[in-house]
Short mmCIF file of C-alpha atoms (C1' of nucleotides) in Angstrom, two decimals:
data_model
loop_
_atom_site.label_atom_id
_atom_site.label_comp_id
_atom_site.label_asym_id
_atom_site.label_seq_id
_atom_site.Cartn_x
_atom_site.Cartn_y
_atom_site.Cartn_z
CA MET A 1 5.94 27.33 4.03
CA LYS A 2 4.28 24.71 1.71
CA ILE A 3 1.54 23.13 3.87
CA GLY A 4 -0.24 20.05 2.69
CA THR A 5 -3.48 18.69 4.05
CA GLN A 6 -3.87 18.14 7.81
CA ALA A 7 -4.11 14.43 6.99
CA GLN A 8 -0.72 14.28 5.39
CA GLU A 9 0.83 16.20 8.21
CA VAL A 10 -0.50 13.99 11.03
CA ALA A 11 0.40 10.87 8.80
CA ASP A 12 3.93 11.96 8.80
CA ILE A 13 3.89 12.63 12.60
CA LEU A 14 2.53 9.28 13.23
CA ILE A 15 5.04 7.58 10.93
CA ARG A 16 7.82 9.24 12.96
CA ASP A 17 6.29 8.50 16.26
CA ILE A 18 6.07 4.82 15.30
CA THR A 19 9.35 4.25 13.68
CA SER A 20 11.12 6.19 16.55
CA GLY A 21 9.42 3.79 19.04
CA ASP A 22 7.42 6.64 20.69
CA LEU A 23 4.30 4.70 19.81
CA PRO A 24 5.49 1.22 20.77
CA GLU A 25 4.42 -1.83 18.90
CA GLY A 26 1.08 -3.24 19.77
CA SER A 27 -0.20 -0.02 21.30
CA ARG A 28 -3.67 1.29 20.40
CA VAL A 29 -4.15 4.10 17.88
CA SER A 30 -7.28 5.64 19.29
CA GLU A 31 -9.07 8.20 17.11
CA PRO A 32 -10.57 10.33 19.86
CA GLU A 33 -7.25 10.49 21.81
CA LEU A 34 -5.02 11.52 18.92
CA SER A 35 -7.81 13.73 17.74
CA ARG A 36 -7.55 15.75 20.86
CA ARG A 37 -3.80 15.49 21.10
CA TYR A 38 -3.28 17.07 17.61
CA GLY A 39 -6.25 19.36 17.70
CA ILE A 40 -7.84 18.09 14.59
CA GLY A 41 -11.01 16.38 13.68
CA ARG A 42 -11.48 12.57 13.35
CA GLY A 43 -11.78 12.97 9.60
CA PRO A 44 -8.17 13.73 8.69
CA LEU A 45 -7.04 11.34 11.45
CA ARG A 46 -8.98 8.46 9.86
CA GLU A 47 -7.32 9.49 6.50
CA ALA A 48 -3.74 9.24 8.13
CA ILE A 49 -4.49 6.01 9.80
CA LEU A 50 -5.75 4.53 6.62
CA ARG A 51 -2.48 5.52 4.86
CA LEU A 52 -0.42 3.84 7.69
CA GLU A 53 -2.54 0.86 7.27
CA GLY A 54 -1.59 0.79 3.64
CA MET A 55 1.95 0.82 4.64
CA GLY A 56 1.55 -1.98 6.98
CA LEU A 57 2.42 0.07 10.03
CA VAL A 58 -0.85 -0.40 11.66
CA VAL A 59 -3.47 -3.08 11.53
CA ARG A 60 -7.12 -2.39 11.75
CA ALA A 61 -10.09 -4.41 12.82
CA PRO A 62 -13.61 -3.39 11.91
CA HIS A 63 -15.45 -1.67 14.94
CA VAL A 64 -12.34 -2.35 16.98
CA GLY A 65 -9.85 0.07 15.84
CA ALA A 66 -6.21 0.30 14.90
CA ARG A 67 -3.04 -0.93 16.69
CA VAL A 68 0.56 -0.41 15.82
CA VAL A 69 1.71 -3.49 14.06
CA THR A 70 3.44 -6.22 15.98
CA LEU A 71 5.69 -8.51 13.80
CA SER A 72 6.63 -11.84 14.93
CA GLN A 73 10.20 -12.87 14.23
CA SER A 74 8.86 -15.11 11.39
CA GLU A 75 7.03 -12.11 9.86
CA LEU A 76 10.33 -10.24 10.04
CA VAL A 77 11.89 -13.08 8.10
CA GLU A 78 9.13 -12.77 5.44
CA ILE A 79 9.85 -9.04 5.17
CA PHE A 80 13.54 -9.77 4.60
CA ALA A 81 12.78 -12.28 1.88
CA VAL A 82 10.83 -9.49 0.03
CA ARG A 83 13.65 -7.04 0.66
CA GLU A 84 16.11 -9.45 -0.67
CA ALA A 85 14.10 -9.95 -3.94
CA LEU A 86 13.38 -6.22 -4.30
CA GLU A 87 16.83 -4.77 -3.36
CA GLY A 88 18.51 -7.50 -5.34
CA MET A 89 16.68 -6.34 -8.41
CA ALA A 90 17.40 -2.63 -7.48
CA ALA A 91 21.12 -3.48 -7.48
CA ARG A 92 20.78 -5.18 -10.92
CA LEU A 93 18.99 -2.12 -12.36
CA ALA A 94 21.23 0.34 -10.71
CA ALA A 95 24.29 -1.28 -12.32
CA LYS A 96 22.67 -0.44 -15.69
CA ASN A 97 21.10 2.93 -14.87
CA MET A 98 23.11 4.75 -12.27
CA SER A 99 24.88 7.81 -13.54
CA ASP A 100 28.56 8.32 -13.16
CA HIS A 101 27.82 11.19 -10.77
CA GLU A 102 25.69 9.06 -8.60
CA LEU A 103 28.40 6.51 -8.48
CA GLN A 104 30.91 9.11 -7.41
CA GLU A 105 28.56 10.17 -4.60
CA LEU A 106 28.15 6.68 -3.45
CA GLU A 107 31.89 6.08 -3.43
CA ALA A 108 32.44 9.22 -1.44
CA LEU A 109 29.66 7.99 1.10
CA LEU A 110 31.57 4.76 1.47
CA ASP A 111 34.86 6.61 1.98
CA SER A 112 33.39 8.72 4.78
CA HIS A 113 32.06 5.50 6.39
CA ALA A 114 35.54 4.03 6.18
CA THR A 115 37.30 6.92 8.00
CA TYR A 116 34.58 7.17 10.56
CA ILE A 117 34.79 3.46 11.38
CA LYS A 118 38.51 3.59 11.82
CA GLU A 119 38.34 6.79 14.01
CA ASN A 120 35.40 5.65 16.06
CA LYS A 121 35.12 1.98 16.31
CA GLY A 122 31.61 0.55 16.62
CA GLN A 123 29.54 3.61 16.94
CA VAL A 124 26.26 1.82 16.37
CA TYR A 125 23.83 4.61 15.45
CA PHE A 126 26.08 5.98 12.61
CA ASP A 127 26.41 2.67 11.15
CA GLN A 128 22.76 2.04 11.00
CA GLN A 129 22.08 5.41 9.49
CA GLY A 130 25.13 4.99 7.04
CA ASP A 131 23.76 1.46 6.14
CA TYR A 132 20.42 2.98 5.42
CA ASP A 133 22.04 5.78 3.25
CA PHE A 134 23.93 3.16 1.18
CA HIS A 135 20.83 1.18 0.29
CA TYR A 136 18.74 4.19 -0.22
CA ARG A 137 21.12 5.48 -2.88
CA ILE A 138 21.28 2.22 -4.72
CA ILE A 139 17.44 1.97 -4.75
CA LYS A 140 17.12 5.39 -6.07
CA GLY A 141 19.90 4.52 -8.56
CA SER A 142 17.72 1.82 -10.10
CA HIS A 143 15.63 4.70 -11.54
CA ASN A 144 12.57 2.51 -11.04
CA GLN A 145 9.90 4.63 -9.21
CA ARG A 146 7.80 1.72 -8.16
CA LEU A 147 10.89 -0.03 -6.59
CA VAL A 148 11.56 3.19 -4.77
CA ARG A 149 8.18 3.49 -3.38
CA SER A 150 7.94 -0.21 -2.31
CA LEU A 151 11.14 -0.21 -0.58
CA CYS A 152 11.60 3.33 0.88
CA ASP A 153 8.03 4.27 1.52
CA GLU A 154 6.83 0.97 2.74
CA LEU A 155 9.30 -1.68 3.72
CA TYR A 156 11.99 0.50 5.23
CA HIS A 157 9.57 2.02 7.95
CA LEU A 158 8.84 -1.52 9.06
CA ILE A 159 12.49 -2.51 9.18
CA GLN A 160 13.41 0.70 11.07
CA MET A 161 10.77 -0.23 13.82
CA TYR A 162 12.67 -3.33 14.32
CA ARG A 163 16.15 -2.12 13.87
CA LYS A 164 17.00 -3.51 17.32
CA SER A 165 16.74 -6.94 15.59
CA SER A 166 19.13 -6.00 13.00
CA GLU A 167 22.40 -7.41 14.23
CA SER A 168 24.54 -6.63 11.33
CA SER A 169 25.68 -3.47 13.07
CA LYS A 170 27.71 -5.68 15.35
CA ARG A 171 30.37 -5.98 12.62
CA PRO A 172 30.49 -2.65 10.81
CA GLU A 173 33.82 -3.44 9.13
CA GLN A 174 32.37 -6.53 7.45
CA ALA A 175 29.30 -4.59 6.44
CA LEU A 176 31.48 -1.91 5.05
CA PHE A 177 33.50 -4.44 3.06
CA GLU A 178 30.31 -5.84 1.50
CA HIS A 179 29.17 -2.42 0.54
CA GLN A 180 32.54 -1.77 -1.14
CA MET A 181 32.25 -4.96 -3.08
CA ILE A 182 28.73 -4.02 -4.20
CA LEU A 183 29.96 -0.67 -5.34
CA LYS A 184 32.80 -2.34 -7.36
CA ALA A 185 30.19 -4.38 -9.09
CA LEU A 186 28.09 -1.24 -9.83
CA LYS A 187 31.20 0.63 -11.24
CA ASP A 188 31.92 -2.37 -13.48
CA ARG A 189 28.27 -2.28 -14.63
CA ASP A 190 28.10 -6.04 -13.70
CA ALA A 191 24.40 -6.44 -13.11
CA ASP A 192 24.53 -10.03 -12.25
CA LEU A 193 27.22 -9.79 -9.67
CA ALA A 194 25.59 -6.58 -8.20
CA GLU A 195 22.37 -8.47 -7.62
CA MET A 196 23.95 -11.58 -6.24
CA LEU A 197 26.09 -9.49 -3.78
CA MET A 198 23.15 -7.55 -2.66
CA ARG A 199 21.11 -10.56 -2.06
CA ARG A 200 23.70 -12.27 -0.05
CA HIS A 201 24.32 -9.00 1.90
CA ILE A 202 20.67 -8.97 2.90
CA GLY A 203 20.29 -12.68 3.16
CA LYS A 204 22.92 -12.59 5.88
CA ALA A 205 20.81 -10.44 8.01
CA ARG A 206 17.88 -12.65 7.38
CA ARG A 207 19.79 -15.83 8.32
CA GLU A 208 20.73 -14.13 11.50
CA ILE A 209 17.11 -13.65 12.48
CA GLU A 210 16.26 -17.18 11.39
CA GLN A 211 19.08 -18.57 13.58
CA PHE A 212 17.85 -16.51 16.48
CA ILE A 213 14.34 -18.07 16.12
CA GLU A 214 15.67 -21.41 16.05
CA ALA A 215 17.78 -20.70 19.22
CA SER A 216 14.89 -19.20 21.09
CA SER A 217 12.56 -22.04 20.09
CA ALA A 218 14.99 -24.79 21.14
CA MET B 1 -24.28 -13.01 4.66
CA LYS B 2 -21.35 -11.71 6.35
CA ILE B 3 -21.23 -7.92 5.67
CA GLY B 4 -18.17 -5.81 6.24
CA THR B 5 -18.21 -2.03 6.44
CA GLN B 6 -19.59 -0.05 3.51
CA ALA B 7 -16.16 1.39 2.82
CA GLN B 8 -14.80 -2.21 2.12
CA GLU B 9 -17.74 -3.11 -0.02
CA VAL B 10 -17.55 0.05 -2.20
CA ALA B 11 -13.67 -0.52 -2.37
CA ASP B 12 -14.18 -3.94 -3.67
CA ILE B 13 -16.84 -2.71 -6.24
CA LEU B 14 -14.36 -0.02 -7.40
CA ILE B 15 -11.54 -2.42 -7.77
CA ARG B 16 -13.89 -4.65 -9.91
CA ASP B 17 -14.99 -1.59 -11.95
CA ILE B 18 -11.54 -0.46 -12.55
CA THR B 19 -9.87 -3.78 -13.49
CA SER B 20 -12.78 -4.58 -15.65
CA GLY B 21 -12.41 -1.47 -17.55
CA ASP B 22 -15.67 -0.10 -16.56
CA LEU B 23 -14.00 2.77 -15.16
CA PRO B 24 -11.49 3.51 -17.81
CA GLU B 25 -7.97 4.66 -17.06
CA GLY B 26 -7.62 8.43 -16.49
CA SER B 27 -11.29 8.99 -15.68
CA ARG B 28 -12.21 11.00 -12.76
CA VAL B 29 -13.35 9.44 -9.49
CA SER B 30 -15.86 11.92 -8.24
CA GLU B 31 -16.85 11.67 -4.65
CA PRO B 32 -20.39 13.33 -5.06
CA GLU B 33 -21.05 11.21 -8.23
CA LEU B 34 -20.11 7.96 -6.86
CA SER B 35 -21.71 8.82 -3.35
CA ARG B 36 -24.98 9.26 -5.20
CA ARG B 37 -24.50 6.23 -7.26
CA TYR B 38 -23.87 3.85 -4.46
CA GLY B 39 -26.27 5.58 -1.99
CA ILE B 40 -23.72 6.16 0.64
CA GLY B 41 -22.10 9.11 2.28
CA ARG B 42 -18.81 10.67 1.25
CA GLY B 43 -16.99 9.32 4.32
CA PRO B 44 -16.88 5.69 3.36
CA LEU B 45 -16.33 6.51 -0.17
CA ARG B 46 -13.23 8.46 0.73
CA GLU B 47 -12.03 5.66 2.76
CA ALA B 48 -12.49 3.43 -0.22
CA ILE B 49 -10.60 5.77 -2.50
CA LEU B 50 -7.76 5.93 0.08
CA ARG B 51 -7.40 2.28 -0.16
CA LEU B 52 -7.36 2.29 -3.94
CA GLU B 53 -4.66 5.01 -3.65
CA GLY B 54 -2.71 2.76 -1.44
CA MET B 55 -2.96 -0.02 -4.07
CA GLY B 56 -1.74 2.43 -6.86
CA LEU B 57 -5.09 2.05 -8.75
CA VAL B 58 -5.93 5.78 -8.39
CA VAL B 59 -3.79 8.83 -7.90
CA ARG B 60 -4.97 11.79 -5.76
CA ALA B 61 -3.96 15.34 -6.00
CA PRO B 62 -4.94 17.58 -3.06
CA HIS B 63 -7.92 19.79 -3.57
CA VAL B 64 -8.15 18.31 -7.08
CA GLY B 65 -9.48 14.70 -6.57
CA ALA B 66 -8.78 11.22 -7.76
CA ARG B 67 -8.39 9.74 -11.05
CA VAL B 68 -7.91 6.25 -12.17
CA VAL B 69 -4.29 5.66 -12.69
CA THR B 70 -2.65 5.92 -16.24
CA LEU B 71 0.35 3.95 -16.74
CA SER B 72 2.83 4.74 -19.40
CA GLN B 73 4.47 1.82 -20.90
CA SER B 74 7.66 2.55 -19.24
CA GLU B 75 5.81 2.53 -16.00
CA LEU B 76 4.33 -0.88 -16.96
CA VAL B 77 7.91 -2.10 -17.56
CA GLU B 78 8.73 -1.05 -14.09
CA ILE B 79 5.91 -3.03 -12.60
CA PHE B 80 7.05 -6.05 -14.46
CA ALA B 81 10.71 -5.70 -13.07
CA VAL B 82 9.17 -5.72 -9.56
CA ARG B 83 6.87 -8.63 -10.49
CA GLU B 84 9.83 -10.55 -11.83
CA ALA B 85 11.81 -10.10 -8.52
CA LEU B 86 8.99 -10.89 -6.30
CA GLU B 87 7.56 -13.83 -8.28
CA GLY B 88 11.04 -15.22 -8.66
CA MET B 89 11.46 -15.11 -4.90
CA ALA B 90 7.92 -16.68 -4.60
CA ALA B 91 8.93 -19.57 -6.83
CA ARG B 92 12.13 -20.04 -4.92
CA LEU B 93 10.13 -20.18 -1.55
CA ALA B 94 7.57 -22.41 -3.13
CA ALA B 95 10.09 -24.88 -4.05
CA LYS B 96 10.91 -25.26 -0.45
CA ASN B 97 7.53 -24.73 1.19
CA MET B 98 4.84 -26.08 -1.11
CA SER B 99 3.11 -29.13 0.23
CA ASP B 100 2.72 -32.22 -1.88
CA HIS B 101 -0.90 -31.68 -2.04
CA GLU B 102 -0.48 -28.13 -3.38
CA LEU B 103 1.88 -29.62 -5.99
CA GLN B 104 -0.69 -32.11 -7.00
CA GLU B 105 -3.44 -29.52 -7.46
CA LEU B 106 -0.99 -27.42 -9.67
CA GLU B 107 -0.25 -30.38 -11.67
CA ALA B 108 -3.82 -30.97 -12.23
CA LEU B 109 -4.34 -27.37 -13.17
CA LEU B 110 -1.78 -27.70 -15.89
CA ASP B 111 -3.16 -30.95 -17.12
CA SER B 112 -6.62 -29.29 -17.60
CA HIS B 113 -4.96 -26.37 -19.40
CA ALA B 114 -3.21 -28.82 -21.70
CA THR B 115 -6.44 -30.55 -22.65
CA TYR B 116 -8.27 -27.24 -23.15
CA ILE B 117 -5.65 -25.92 -25.30
CA LYS B 118 -5.81 -28.92 -27.58
CA GLU B 119 -9.45 -28.90 -27.82
CA ASN B 120 -9.95 -25.18 -28.12
CA LYS B 121 -7.01 -23.54 -29.78
CA GLY B 122 -6.25 -20.10 -28.71
CA GLN B 123 -9.18 -19.19 -26.64
CA VAL B 124 -7.67 -16.05 -25.08
CA TYR B 125 -9.75 -15.41 -22.03
CA PHE B 126 -9.24 -18.76 -20.59
CA ASP B 127 -5.58 -18.77 -21.05
CA GLN B 128 -5.44 -15.40 -19.20
CA GLN B 129 -7.46 -16.71 -16.39
CA GLY B 130 -5.57 -20.01 -16.28
CA ASP B 131 -2.23 -18.07 -16.41
CA TYR B 132 -3.35 -16.04 -13.47
CA ASP B 133 -4.35 -19.18 -11.48
CA PHE B 134 -1.02 -20.74 -11.99
CA HIS B 135 0.91 -17.87 -10.88
CA TYR B 136 -1.61 -17.31 -8.02
CA ARG B 137 -1.02 -20.84 -6.60
CA ILE B 138 2.73 -20.45 -6.72
CA ILE B 139 2.60 -17.18 -4.94
CA LYS B 140 0.35 -18.69 -2.22
CA GLY B 141 2.71 -21.85 -2.23
CA SER B 142 5.53 -19.54 -1.04
CA HIS B 143 3.78 -19.35 2.31
CA ASN B 144 5.02 -15.84 2.69
CA GLN B 145 2.03 -13.74 3.42
CA ARG B 146 3.68 -10.44 2.72
CA LEU B 147 4.56 -11.79 -0.64
CA VAL B 148 1.10 -12.80 -1.26
CA ARG B 149 -0.17 -9.30 -0.26
CA SER B 150 2.25 -7.34 -2.45
CA LEU B 151 1.46 -9.45 -5.45
CA CYS B 152 -2.07 -10.57 -5.40
CA ASP B 153 -3.57 -7.62 -3.48
CA GLU B 154 -1.62 -4.94 -5.22
CA LEU B 155 0.36 -5.56 -8.23
CA TYR B 156 -2.07 -8.01 -9.91
CA HIS B 157 -4.84 -5.50 -9.95
CA LEU B 158 -2.72 -3.10 -11.97
CA ILE B 159 -1.49 -5.78 -14.34
CA GLN B 160 -5.08 -6.92 -14.83
CA MET B 161 -6.01 -3.32 -15.84
CA TYR B 162 -3.43 -3.63 -18.70
CA ARG B 163 -3.79 -7.20 -19.64
CA LYS B 164 -4.38 -6.02 -23.19
CA SER B 165 -0.71 -5.25 -23.25
CA SER B 166 0.07 -8.65 -22.05
CA GLU B 167 0.77 -10.29 -25.49
CA SER B 168 2.04 -13.57 -24.00
CA SER B 169 -1.48 -14.95 -24.65
CA LYS B 170 -0.60 -15.16 -28.41
CA ARG B 171 1.40 -18.32 -27.77
CA PRO B 172 -0.50 -20.39 -25.17
CA GLU B 173 1.43 -23.59 -26.00
CA GLN B 174 4.67 -21.93 -25.32
CA ALA B 175 3.41 -20.33 -22.09
CA LEU B 176 1.97 -23.78 -21.03
CA PHE B 177 5.45 -25.49 -21.69
CA GLU B 178 7.13 -22.88 -19.42
CA HIS B 179 4.61 -23.55 -16.74
CA GLN B 180 5.30 -27.20 -16.97
CA MET B 181 8.96 -26.63 -16.67
CA ILE B 182 8.41 -24.58 -13.53
CA LEU B 183 6.21 -27.13 -12.06
CA LYS B 184 9.00 -29.86 -12.55
CA ALA B 185 11.55 -27.60 -10.85
CA LEU B 186 9.01 -27.05 -8.01
CA LYS B 187 8.49 -30.89 -7.79
CA ASP B 188 12.15 -31.43 -7.84
CA ARG B 189 12.60 -28.92 -4.95
CA ASP B 190 15.03 -27.11 -7.04
CA ALA B 191 14.80 -23.62 -5.65
CA ASP B 192 17.45 -22.04 -7.90
CA LEU B 193 15.91 -23.45 -10.96
CA ALA B 194 12.51 -22.58 -10.05
CA GLU B 195 13.42 -19.01 -9.54
CA MET B 196 15.34 -18.66 -12.70
CA LEU B 197 12.63 -20.18 -14.78
CA MET B 198 10.03 -18.02 -13.20
CA ARG B 199 12.11 -14.86 -13.83
CA ARG B 200 12.63 -15.67 -17.41
CA HIS B 201 9.00 -16.48 -17.92
CA ILE B 202 7.99 -13.05 -16.59
CA GLY B 203 11.02 -11.36 -18.15
CA LYS B 204 9.70 -12.39 -21.57
CA ALA B 205 6.53 -10.46 -21.14
CA ARG B 206 8.66 -7.55 -19.85
CA ARG B 207 10.84 -7.59 -22.89
CA GLU B 208 7.77 -7.76 -25.32
CA ILE B 209 6.63 -4.50 -23.81
CA GLU B 210 10.14 -2.88 -24.02
CA GLN B 211 10.18 -3.92 -27.62
CA PHE B 212 6.82 -2.49 -28.33
CA ILE B 213 8.06 0.84 -26.81
CA GLU B 214 11.08 0.84 -29.01
CA ALA B 215 8.93 0.15 -32.08
CA SER B 216 6.48 2.79 -31.29
CA SER B 217 9.03 5.48 -30.57
CA ALA B 218 10.98 4.70 -33.73
"C1'" DA C 1 -16.28 -19.38 43.27
"C1'" DC C 2 -17.43 -19.62 38.47
"C1'" DT C 3 -20.34 -18.96 34.20
"C1'" DC C 4 -23.25 -16.58 31.52
"C1'" DA C 5 -26.37 -12.79 30.34
"C1'" DA C 6 -27.74 -8.05 30.26
"C1'" DC C 7 -26.34 -3.55 30.58
"C1'" DA C 8 -23.36 0.69 30.32
"C1'" DT C 9 -19.74 2.85 28.29
"C1'" DA C 10 -16.58 4.07 24.87
"C1'" DT C 11 -15.12 3.67 20.35
"C1'" DT C 12 -15.71 3.21 15.56
"C1'" DG C 13 -18.81 3.79 11.34
"C1'" DT C 14 -21.61 6.93 8.90
"C1'" DT C 15 -23.99 11.07 7.78
"C1'" DA C 16 -24.75 15.88 6.77
"C1'" DA C 17 -23.40 20.56 6.87
"C1'" DC C 18 -19.65 24.12 6.64
"C1'" DA C 19 -15.06 25.99 4.99
"C1'" DA C 20 -11.36 26.25 1.67
"C1'" DT C 21 -9.61 25.41 -2.68
"C1'" DC C 22 -9.57 24.81 -7.56
"C1'" DC C 23 -11.65 24.88 -12.31
"C1'" DT C 24 -14.57 27.24 -15.79
"C1'" DG C 25 -16.22 30.77 -18.42
"C1'" DA C 26 -17.23 35.30 -19.27
"C1'" DC C 27 -15.52 39.81 -19.45
"C1'" DT C 28 -11.99 43.39 -19.90
"C1'" DT C 29 -7.87 45.30 -21.90
"C1'" DA C 30 -3.84 45.64 -24.71
"C1'" DT D 1 -7.52 38.43 -31.55
"C1'" DA D 2 -5.07 36.85 -27.46
"C1'" DA D 3 -3.96 37.27 -22.84
"C1'" DG D 4 -5.12 38.30 -18.32
"C1'" DT D 5 -8.53 38.83 -14.50
"C1'" DC D 6 -12.12 38.02 -11.97
"C1'" DA D 7 -16.58 36.15 -10.29
"C1'" DG D 8 -19.50 31.74 -10.17
"C1'" DG D 9 -20.07 27.06 -9.37
"C1'" DA D 10 -18.45 22.78 -8.13
"C1'" DT D 11 -15.51 19.82 -5.59
"C1'" DT D 12 -12.62 18.54 -1.92
"C1'" DG D 13 -11.11 19.12 2.98
"C1'" DT D 14 -12.78 19.45 7.63
"C1'" DT D 15 -15.91 19.39 11.50
"C1'" DA D 16 -19.48 17.99 14.37
"C1'" DA D 17 -23.26 15.27 15.54
"C1'" DC D 18 -25.81 10.69 15.13
"C1'" DA D 19 -25.95 5.38 14.71
"C1'" DA D 20 -24.06 0.84 15.19
"C1'" DT D 21 -20.94 -2.25 17.33
"C1'" DA D 22 -17.50 -4.19 20.56
"C1'" DT D 23 -15.57 -4.15 25.19
"C1'" DG D 24 -15.88 -4.37 30.10
"C1'" DT D 25 -18.54 -4.51 34.14
"C1'" DT D 26 -22.13 -5.97 37.11
"C1'" DG D 27 -25.14 -9.12 38.88
"C1'" DA D 28 -27.88 -13.34 39.09
"C1'" DG D 29 -27.93 -18.09 38.95
"C1'" DT D 30 -25.73 -22.64 39.54
#
DNA sequence: ACTCAACATATTGTTAACAATCCTGACTTA
DNA sequence: TAAGTCAGGATTGTTAACAATATGTTGAGT
């Protein structure tokens, strides 16, 4: 049983608790309380909170403390703009760098999605998890470690917090088709097309949020 | 004199010391030593080091300690790929969101660069600082706070560490002309062109590094 | 009734000491 | 001589106590 430091363990626990909604947005992250709950000192706990702050999962104010981040819808749009840029580049690099084996695995993943959607129309959770798997593999396929870290270790936690705002799951067939088109571009090693398709795919989700803002502000 | 916490102060000092080369790459970041040097306890110092780790300026190994990061040239290429994606998006958003006043200031900045380059051929330091100012203003002009944070607070510190590898300063006239073309696209509110020009501008620096790798490995 | 000031409380910021782990160097042995 | 082993020292990880600051409450005054 490989055990890291207490700080790393509690940081992972906190990430799970926040992304799962157990610690809801805006709730206080109190050092004494969590210290008692997890039975550790405040030192490692502070270290964990510091790491979460670096990921943008919590915001800290001096002498006031930490709260789970609360993203406005416009801030969510900002995140999707960053995601569009980074994942577009990931797709571009993946078209060059993904191995044939990685491409085969990606194809198998999409095949399983296709059969699942046919059998079980509109199961939301699976689609969200499946969508994540697809994007995750392409990011890894870029073979750019910094891209992987920025997206998987930072942005995706935030997006997962607000997955209720991600409306793309309403049309799983449409999303699947877009995924298949991206896969085709990757197999053709067409970097330009892969980037463009990925950006449109993500931009669609962004525009849905933007429209929602306009609708609610009108 | 607004004074933050000791941790923030020493973090800023460490950032300066690293980016200026005072703490060279790969050197140890010892807690007792720095604790004595700055006359503070190890607690705030650890907090500062944690923040630097989040920025990627230092790497930490459990029970071993922190060292100033050492980037291989291939890792530097990875960073430039991320920068290309993010600053391209920044230019796209800036074309939409920059105010007329911001555009005027940017134009004035480029004018001062032009006269400076004419009068004082090839002053390297100024060109690097000026190049940074130009990019910084466009990033801010995107009015996307997350983009600003990712680029200015994280990536740019790393790039500044390795500014010796940034060979674009060899041709300040060429860089200035590319800047002027980007400005023109921004003034025309041509988002597509602004993004494309910015990506090519940054991609040029990336390719120079890639070529250097090929040359040194051959 | 409302505002403002002082106080009490709790939380964060900081320090110093203790425990656990790793690196160094000398010593042993094949 | 070279490799392995085992202390010794130093550094990081962790804890607990102390100091500084912010929040919330109480009370006086208008």
